[in-house]
Coordinates of C-alpha atoms in Angstrom, one line a residue:
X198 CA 133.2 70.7 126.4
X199 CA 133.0 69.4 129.9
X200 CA 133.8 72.0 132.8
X201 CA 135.3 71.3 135.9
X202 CA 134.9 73.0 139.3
X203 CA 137.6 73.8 141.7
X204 CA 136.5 70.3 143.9
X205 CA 136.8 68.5 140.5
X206 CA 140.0 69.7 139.4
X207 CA 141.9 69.1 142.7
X208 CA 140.2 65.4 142.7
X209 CA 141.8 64.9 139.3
X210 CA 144.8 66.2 140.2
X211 CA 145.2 64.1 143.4
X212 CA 144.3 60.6 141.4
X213 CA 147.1 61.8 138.9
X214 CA 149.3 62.7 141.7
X215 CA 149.0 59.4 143.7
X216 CA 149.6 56.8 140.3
X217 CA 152.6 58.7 139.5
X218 CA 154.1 58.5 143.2
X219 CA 152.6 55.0 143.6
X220 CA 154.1 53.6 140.0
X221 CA 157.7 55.2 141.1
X222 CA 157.8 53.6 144.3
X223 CA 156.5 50.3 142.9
X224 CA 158.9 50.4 139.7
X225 CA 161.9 51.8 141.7
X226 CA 162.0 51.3 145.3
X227 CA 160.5 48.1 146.3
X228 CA 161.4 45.9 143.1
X229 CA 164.3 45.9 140.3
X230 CA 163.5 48.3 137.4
X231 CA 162.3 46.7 134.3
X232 CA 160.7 47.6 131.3
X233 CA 160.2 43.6 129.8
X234 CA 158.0 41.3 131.3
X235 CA 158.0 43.2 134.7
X236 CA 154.9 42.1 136.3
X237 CA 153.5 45.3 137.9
X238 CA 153.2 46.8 134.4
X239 CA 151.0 44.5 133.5
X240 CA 148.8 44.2 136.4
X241 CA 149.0 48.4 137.0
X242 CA 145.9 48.4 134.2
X243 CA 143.9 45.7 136.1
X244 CA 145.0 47.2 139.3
X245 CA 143.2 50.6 137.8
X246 CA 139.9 49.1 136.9
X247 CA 139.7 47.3 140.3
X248 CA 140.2 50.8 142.2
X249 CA 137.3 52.3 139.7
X250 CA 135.0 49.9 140.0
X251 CA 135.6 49.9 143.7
X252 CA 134.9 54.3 143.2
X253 CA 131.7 54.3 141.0
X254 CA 130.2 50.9 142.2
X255 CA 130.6 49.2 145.0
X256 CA 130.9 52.0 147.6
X257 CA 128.4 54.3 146.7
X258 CA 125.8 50.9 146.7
X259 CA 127.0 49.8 150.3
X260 CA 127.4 53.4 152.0
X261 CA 124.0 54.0 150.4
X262 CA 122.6 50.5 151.3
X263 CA 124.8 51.3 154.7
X264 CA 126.1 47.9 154.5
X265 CA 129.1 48.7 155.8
X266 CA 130.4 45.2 157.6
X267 CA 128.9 43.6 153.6
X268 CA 131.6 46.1 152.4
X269 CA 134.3 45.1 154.3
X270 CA 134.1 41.5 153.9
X271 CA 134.2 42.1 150.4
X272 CA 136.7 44.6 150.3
X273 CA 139.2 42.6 152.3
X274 CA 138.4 39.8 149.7
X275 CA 138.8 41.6 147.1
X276 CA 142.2 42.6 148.2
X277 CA 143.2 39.2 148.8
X278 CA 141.9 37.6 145.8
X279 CA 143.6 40.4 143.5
X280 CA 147.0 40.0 145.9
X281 CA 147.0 36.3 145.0
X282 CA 146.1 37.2 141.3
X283 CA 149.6 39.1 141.1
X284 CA 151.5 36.6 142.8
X285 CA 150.8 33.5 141.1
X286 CA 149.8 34.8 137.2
X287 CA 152.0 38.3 136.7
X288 CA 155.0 37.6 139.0
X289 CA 154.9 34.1 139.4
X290 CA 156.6 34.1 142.8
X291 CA 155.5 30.4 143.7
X292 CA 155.3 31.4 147.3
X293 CA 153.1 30.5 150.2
X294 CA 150.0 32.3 150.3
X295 CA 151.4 34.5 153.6
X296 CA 154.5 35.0 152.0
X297 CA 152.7 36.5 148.7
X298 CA 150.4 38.6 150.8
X299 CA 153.2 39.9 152.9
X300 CA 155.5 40.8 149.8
X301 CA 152.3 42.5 147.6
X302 CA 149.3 43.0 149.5
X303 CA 150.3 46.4 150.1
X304 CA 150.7 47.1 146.2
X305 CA 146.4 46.6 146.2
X306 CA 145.8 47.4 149.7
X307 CA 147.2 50.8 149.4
X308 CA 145.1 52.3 146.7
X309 CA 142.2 51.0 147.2
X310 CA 142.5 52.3 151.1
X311 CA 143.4 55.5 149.9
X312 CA 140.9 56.4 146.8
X313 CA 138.3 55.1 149.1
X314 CA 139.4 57.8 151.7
X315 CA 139.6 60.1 148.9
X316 CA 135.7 59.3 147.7
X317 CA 134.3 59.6 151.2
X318 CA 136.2 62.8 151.6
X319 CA 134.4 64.8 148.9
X320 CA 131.4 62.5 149.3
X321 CA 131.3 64.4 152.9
X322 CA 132.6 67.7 151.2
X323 CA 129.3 68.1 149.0
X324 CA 127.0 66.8 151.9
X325 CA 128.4 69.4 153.9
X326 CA 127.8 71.7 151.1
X327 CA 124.7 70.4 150.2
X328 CA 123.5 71.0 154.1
X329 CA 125.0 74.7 154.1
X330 CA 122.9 75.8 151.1
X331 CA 119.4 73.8 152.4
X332 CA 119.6 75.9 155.7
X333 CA 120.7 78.7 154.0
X334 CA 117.5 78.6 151.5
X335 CA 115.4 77.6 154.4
X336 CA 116.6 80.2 156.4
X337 CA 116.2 82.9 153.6
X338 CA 112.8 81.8 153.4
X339 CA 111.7 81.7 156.7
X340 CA 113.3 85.5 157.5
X341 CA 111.4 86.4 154.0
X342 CA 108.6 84.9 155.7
X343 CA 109.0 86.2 159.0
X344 CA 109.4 89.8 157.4
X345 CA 105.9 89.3 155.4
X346 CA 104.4 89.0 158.7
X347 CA 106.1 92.5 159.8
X348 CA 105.7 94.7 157.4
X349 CA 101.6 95.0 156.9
X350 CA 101.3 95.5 160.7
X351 CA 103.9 98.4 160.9
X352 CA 102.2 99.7 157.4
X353 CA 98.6 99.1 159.1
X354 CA 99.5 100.9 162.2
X355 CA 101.5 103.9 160.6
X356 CA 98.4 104.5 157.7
X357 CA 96.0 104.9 160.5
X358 CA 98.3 107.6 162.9
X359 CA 98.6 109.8 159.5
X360 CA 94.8 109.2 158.9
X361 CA 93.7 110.2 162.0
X362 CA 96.4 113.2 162.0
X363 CA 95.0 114.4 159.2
X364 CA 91.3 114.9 160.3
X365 CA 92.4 116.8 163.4
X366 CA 95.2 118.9 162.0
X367 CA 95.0 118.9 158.2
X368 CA 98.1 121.7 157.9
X369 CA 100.7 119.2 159.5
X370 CA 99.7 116.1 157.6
X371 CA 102.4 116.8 154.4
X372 CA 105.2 116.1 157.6
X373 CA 103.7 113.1 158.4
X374 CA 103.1 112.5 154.9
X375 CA 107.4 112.6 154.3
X376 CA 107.9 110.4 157.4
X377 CA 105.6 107.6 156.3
X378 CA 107.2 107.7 153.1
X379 CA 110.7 107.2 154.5
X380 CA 109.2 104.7 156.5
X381 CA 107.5 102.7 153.6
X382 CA 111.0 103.3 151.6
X383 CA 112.4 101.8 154.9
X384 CA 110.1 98.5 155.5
X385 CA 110.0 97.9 151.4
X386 CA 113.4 98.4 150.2
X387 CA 115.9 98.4 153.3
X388 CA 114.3 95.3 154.9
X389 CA 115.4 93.5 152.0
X390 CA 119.0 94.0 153.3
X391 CA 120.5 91.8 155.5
X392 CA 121.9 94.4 157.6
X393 CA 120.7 98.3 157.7
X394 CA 122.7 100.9 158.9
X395 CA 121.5 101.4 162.6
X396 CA 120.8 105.0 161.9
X397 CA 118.3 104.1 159.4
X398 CA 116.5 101.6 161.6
X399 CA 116.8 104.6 164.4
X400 CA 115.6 107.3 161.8
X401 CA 112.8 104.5 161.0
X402 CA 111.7 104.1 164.8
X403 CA 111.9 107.9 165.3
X404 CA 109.0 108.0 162.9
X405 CA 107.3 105.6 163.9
X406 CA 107.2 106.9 167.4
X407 CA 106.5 110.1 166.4
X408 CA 103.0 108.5 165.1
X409 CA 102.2 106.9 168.3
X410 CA 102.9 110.3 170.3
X411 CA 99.8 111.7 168.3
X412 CA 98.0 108.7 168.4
X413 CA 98.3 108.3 172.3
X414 CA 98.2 112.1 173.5
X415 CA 96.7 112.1 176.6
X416 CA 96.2 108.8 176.6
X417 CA 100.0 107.5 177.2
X418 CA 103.4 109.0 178.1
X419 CA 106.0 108.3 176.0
X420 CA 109.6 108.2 177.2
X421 CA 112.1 108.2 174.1
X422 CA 115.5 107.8 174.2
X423 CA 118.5 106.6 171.7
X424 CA 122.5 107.0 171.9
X425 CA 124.9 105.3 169.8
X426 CA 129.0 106.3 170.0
X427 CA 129.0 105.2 166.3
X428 CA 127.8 105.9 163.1
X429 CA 129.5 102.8 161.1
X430 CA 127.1 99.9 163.5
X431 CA 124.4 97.8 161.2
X432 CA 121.7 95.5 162.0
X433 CA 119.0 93.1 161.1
X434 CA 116.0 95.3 159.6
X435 CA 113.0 95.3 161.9
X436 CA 114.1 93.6 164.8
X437 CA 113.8 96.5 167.5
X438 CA 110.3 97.9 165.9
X439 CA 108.7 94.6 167.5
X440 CA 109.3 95.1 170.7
X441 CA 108.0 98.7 170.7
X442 CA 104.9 97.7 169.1
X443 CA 104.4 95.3 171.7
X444 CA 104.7 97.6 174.3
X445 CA 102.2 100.2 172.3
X446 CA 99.9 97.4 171.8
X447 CA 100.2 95.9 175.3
X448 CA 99.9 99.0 177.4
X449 CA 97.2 100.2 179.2
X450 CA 95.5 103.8 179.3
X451 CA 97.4 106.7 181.5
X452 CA 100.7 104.5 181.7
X453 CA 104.1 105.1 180.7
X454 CA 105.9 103.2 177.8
X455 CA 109.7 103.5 178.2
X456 CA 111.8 103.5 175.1
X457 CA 116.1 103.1 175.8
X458 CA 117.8 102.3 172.3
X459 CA 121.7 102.7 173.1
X460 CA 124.9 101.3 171.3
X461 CA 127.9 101.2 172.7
X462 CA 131.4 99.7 171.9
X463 CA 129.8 97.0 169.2
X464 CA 126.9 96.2 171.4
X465 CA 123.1 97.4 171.2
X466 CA 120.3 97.4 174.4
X467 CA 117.0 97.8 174.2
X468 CA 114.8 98.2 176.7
X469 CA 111.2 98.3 176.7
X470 CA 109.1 98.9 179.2
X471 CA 105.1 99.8 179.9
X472 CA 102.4 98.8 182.2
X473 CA 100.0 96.1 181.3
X474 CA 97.1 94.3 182.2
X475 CA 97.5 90.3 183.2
X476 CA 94.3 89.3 182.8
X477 CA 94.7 90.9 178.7
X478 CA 98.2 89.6 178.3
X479 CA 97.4 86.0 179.0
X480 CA 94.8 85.5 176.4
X481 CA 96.7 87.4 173.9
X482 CA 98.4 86.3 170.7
X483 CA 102.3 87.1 171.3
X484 CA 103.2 86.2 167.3
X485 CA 105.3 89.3 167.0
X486 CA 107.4 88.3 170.2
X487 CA 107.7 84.8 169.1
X488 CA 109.0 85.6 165.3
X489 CA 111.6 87.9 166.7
X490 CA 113.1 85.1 168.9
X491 CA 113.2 83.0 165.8
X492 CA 114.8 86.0 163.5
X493 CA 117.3 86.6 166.7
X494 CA 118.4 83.0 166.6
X495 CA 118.8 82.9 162.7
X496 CA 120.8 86.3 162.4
X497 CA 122.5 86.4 165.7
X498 CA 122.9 82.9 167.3
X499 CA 125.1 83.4 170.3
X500 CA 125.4 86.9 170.0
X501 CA 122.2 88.4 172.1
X502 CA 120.0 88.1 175.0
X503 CA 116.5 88.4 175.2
X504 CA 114.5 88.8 178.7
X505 CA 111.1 89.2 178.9
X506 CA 110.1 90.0 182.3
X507 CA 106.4 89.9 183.2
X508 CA 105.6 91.1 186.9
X509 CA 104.7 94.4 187.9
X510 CA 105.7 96.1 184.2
X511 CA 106.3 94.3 181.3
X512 CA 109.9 94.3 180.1
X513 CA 112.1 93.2 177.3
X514 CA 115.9 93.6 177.0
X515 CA 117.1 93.1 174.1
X516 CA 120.9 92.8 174.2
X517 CA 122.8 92.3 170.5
X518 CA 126.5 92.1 169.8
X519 CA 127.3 94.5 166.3
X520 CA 129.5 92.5 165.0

């Protein structure tokens, strides 16, 4: 049993449609009503295969050939040979070849113009479908992709703090021990998600920073602050962890790293800030920074602003719209 689709049974329906309202109008508006010997019965069923053949043949060839002038030489010629086939063999009008085509032309013109519109209608219908889903594949597998290369870093960087934790103060380590474990629940089973809750991605960053605060005593001061007015606001997994691991990573010894997460009335900043070397940060790979302008154009084209700003300290604002 064959099944049609919704796009299938509304193109059914409108071929059905249009012969019904085009064999009224031929049969009872523009000519006497006649069972016997009327001529349009008879040349309705040639009239059908000459549409058809039109459908499965000759367009999809030419629009696939894009021969489009071949195409309308042929289709005009087409029109005018079956025109002159009604005339002279099923109605026998005996008139002049511009009288015939001014009486009937429109009785073949006017289906094959309009199942033709009809064909290149859901011919553009399923290439536009066709399209969505591609992108939609590629851009599933290039997030998946661009997640892959996020997730062993943070891992990486989060198994060493509790490592070296864990030599120096042994008693605090089962603490540590809970937050990497929501964090590895985070990064392997949230990130999946196309949108997190923000106060799981915040709970997630809390975390992490608390590692680096250990890591870097002494070394770096860590300013740390977040404020949302919401507790309903979601967002991409593992966008905001790249820009603070950037500025962990880029920062130099005895400097201050700046951390401002705040959401307010649907929209998110975050600024990062820390001092930097120039002479490190030009021969450095900047991966993560590029794959989060790539993730930020999949997920939130037109809703965000990202500024890097290089000079004195090294900046990123990250601004996103919650919607």
């Amino acid at each position: 049993m064959i099944k049609l689709n919704k796009k299938d049974s509304a193109q059914a329906l409108i071929h059905v449609l249009f012969w019904l309202l085009f064999t009224f109008v031929s049969l009872f508006v523009f000519t006497r009503y006649y069972w016997t010997e009327n001529p349009f019965l008879y040349y309705f069923f040639i009239l059908v295969v000459i549409v058809y053949a039109n459908n499965q043949i000759l367009l999809p060839f030419f629009v696939k050939k894009k021969w489009y002038v071949l195409y309308s030489v042929i289709f005009m010629l087409i029109s005018f040979l079956a025109t002159q086939l009604y005339c002279y063999v099923f109605a026998r009008c005996g008139c002049s070849v511009m009288k015939c085509l001014s009486d009937y032309l429109w009785q073949t013109l006017t289906p094959l113009l309009f199942f033709s519109f009809i064909w290149m209608l859901f011919r553009y219908i399923n290439q536009s479908e066709e399209v969505a889903r591609i992108q939609q594949e590629k851009t599933a597998m290039e997030l998946k992709f661009l997640k892959s290369q996020i997730n062993p870093h943070v891992l990486f960087n989060n198994l060493n703090t509790i490592y070296a934790y864990a030599i120096e103060k042994p008693e605090k380590a089962p603490d540590l021990i809970l937050k990497l474990s929501d964090n590895l629940k985070h990064v392997l089973y949230e990130s999946n998600s196309e949108k997190v809750s923000l106060a799981k991605e915040i709970q997630f960053l809390d975390n992490y920073i608390v590692f680096h605060k250990i890591r870097t005593e002494g070394l770096k001061e860590i300013e740390y602050q977040t404020s949302t007015d919401s507790e309903n606001y979601k967002i991409a997994p593992l966008l905001l962890i790249t820009i603070i691991e950037n500025a962990f990573k880029h920062s130099t010894i005895n400097s201050v790293i700046s951390i401002i997460i705040k959401a307010d009335k649907n929209k998110l900043t975050c600024i990062c800030t820390n001092n930097y070397d120039i002479k490190k940060i030009k021969n450095t790979n900047t991966i993560g920074l590029e794959n989060l302008k790539k993730r930020l154009n999949l997920l939130y084209k037109n809703n965000y602003e990202l500024s890097i700003d290089a000079t004195d300290i090294f900046t990123v604002s990250l601004t996103l719209n919650l919607i």
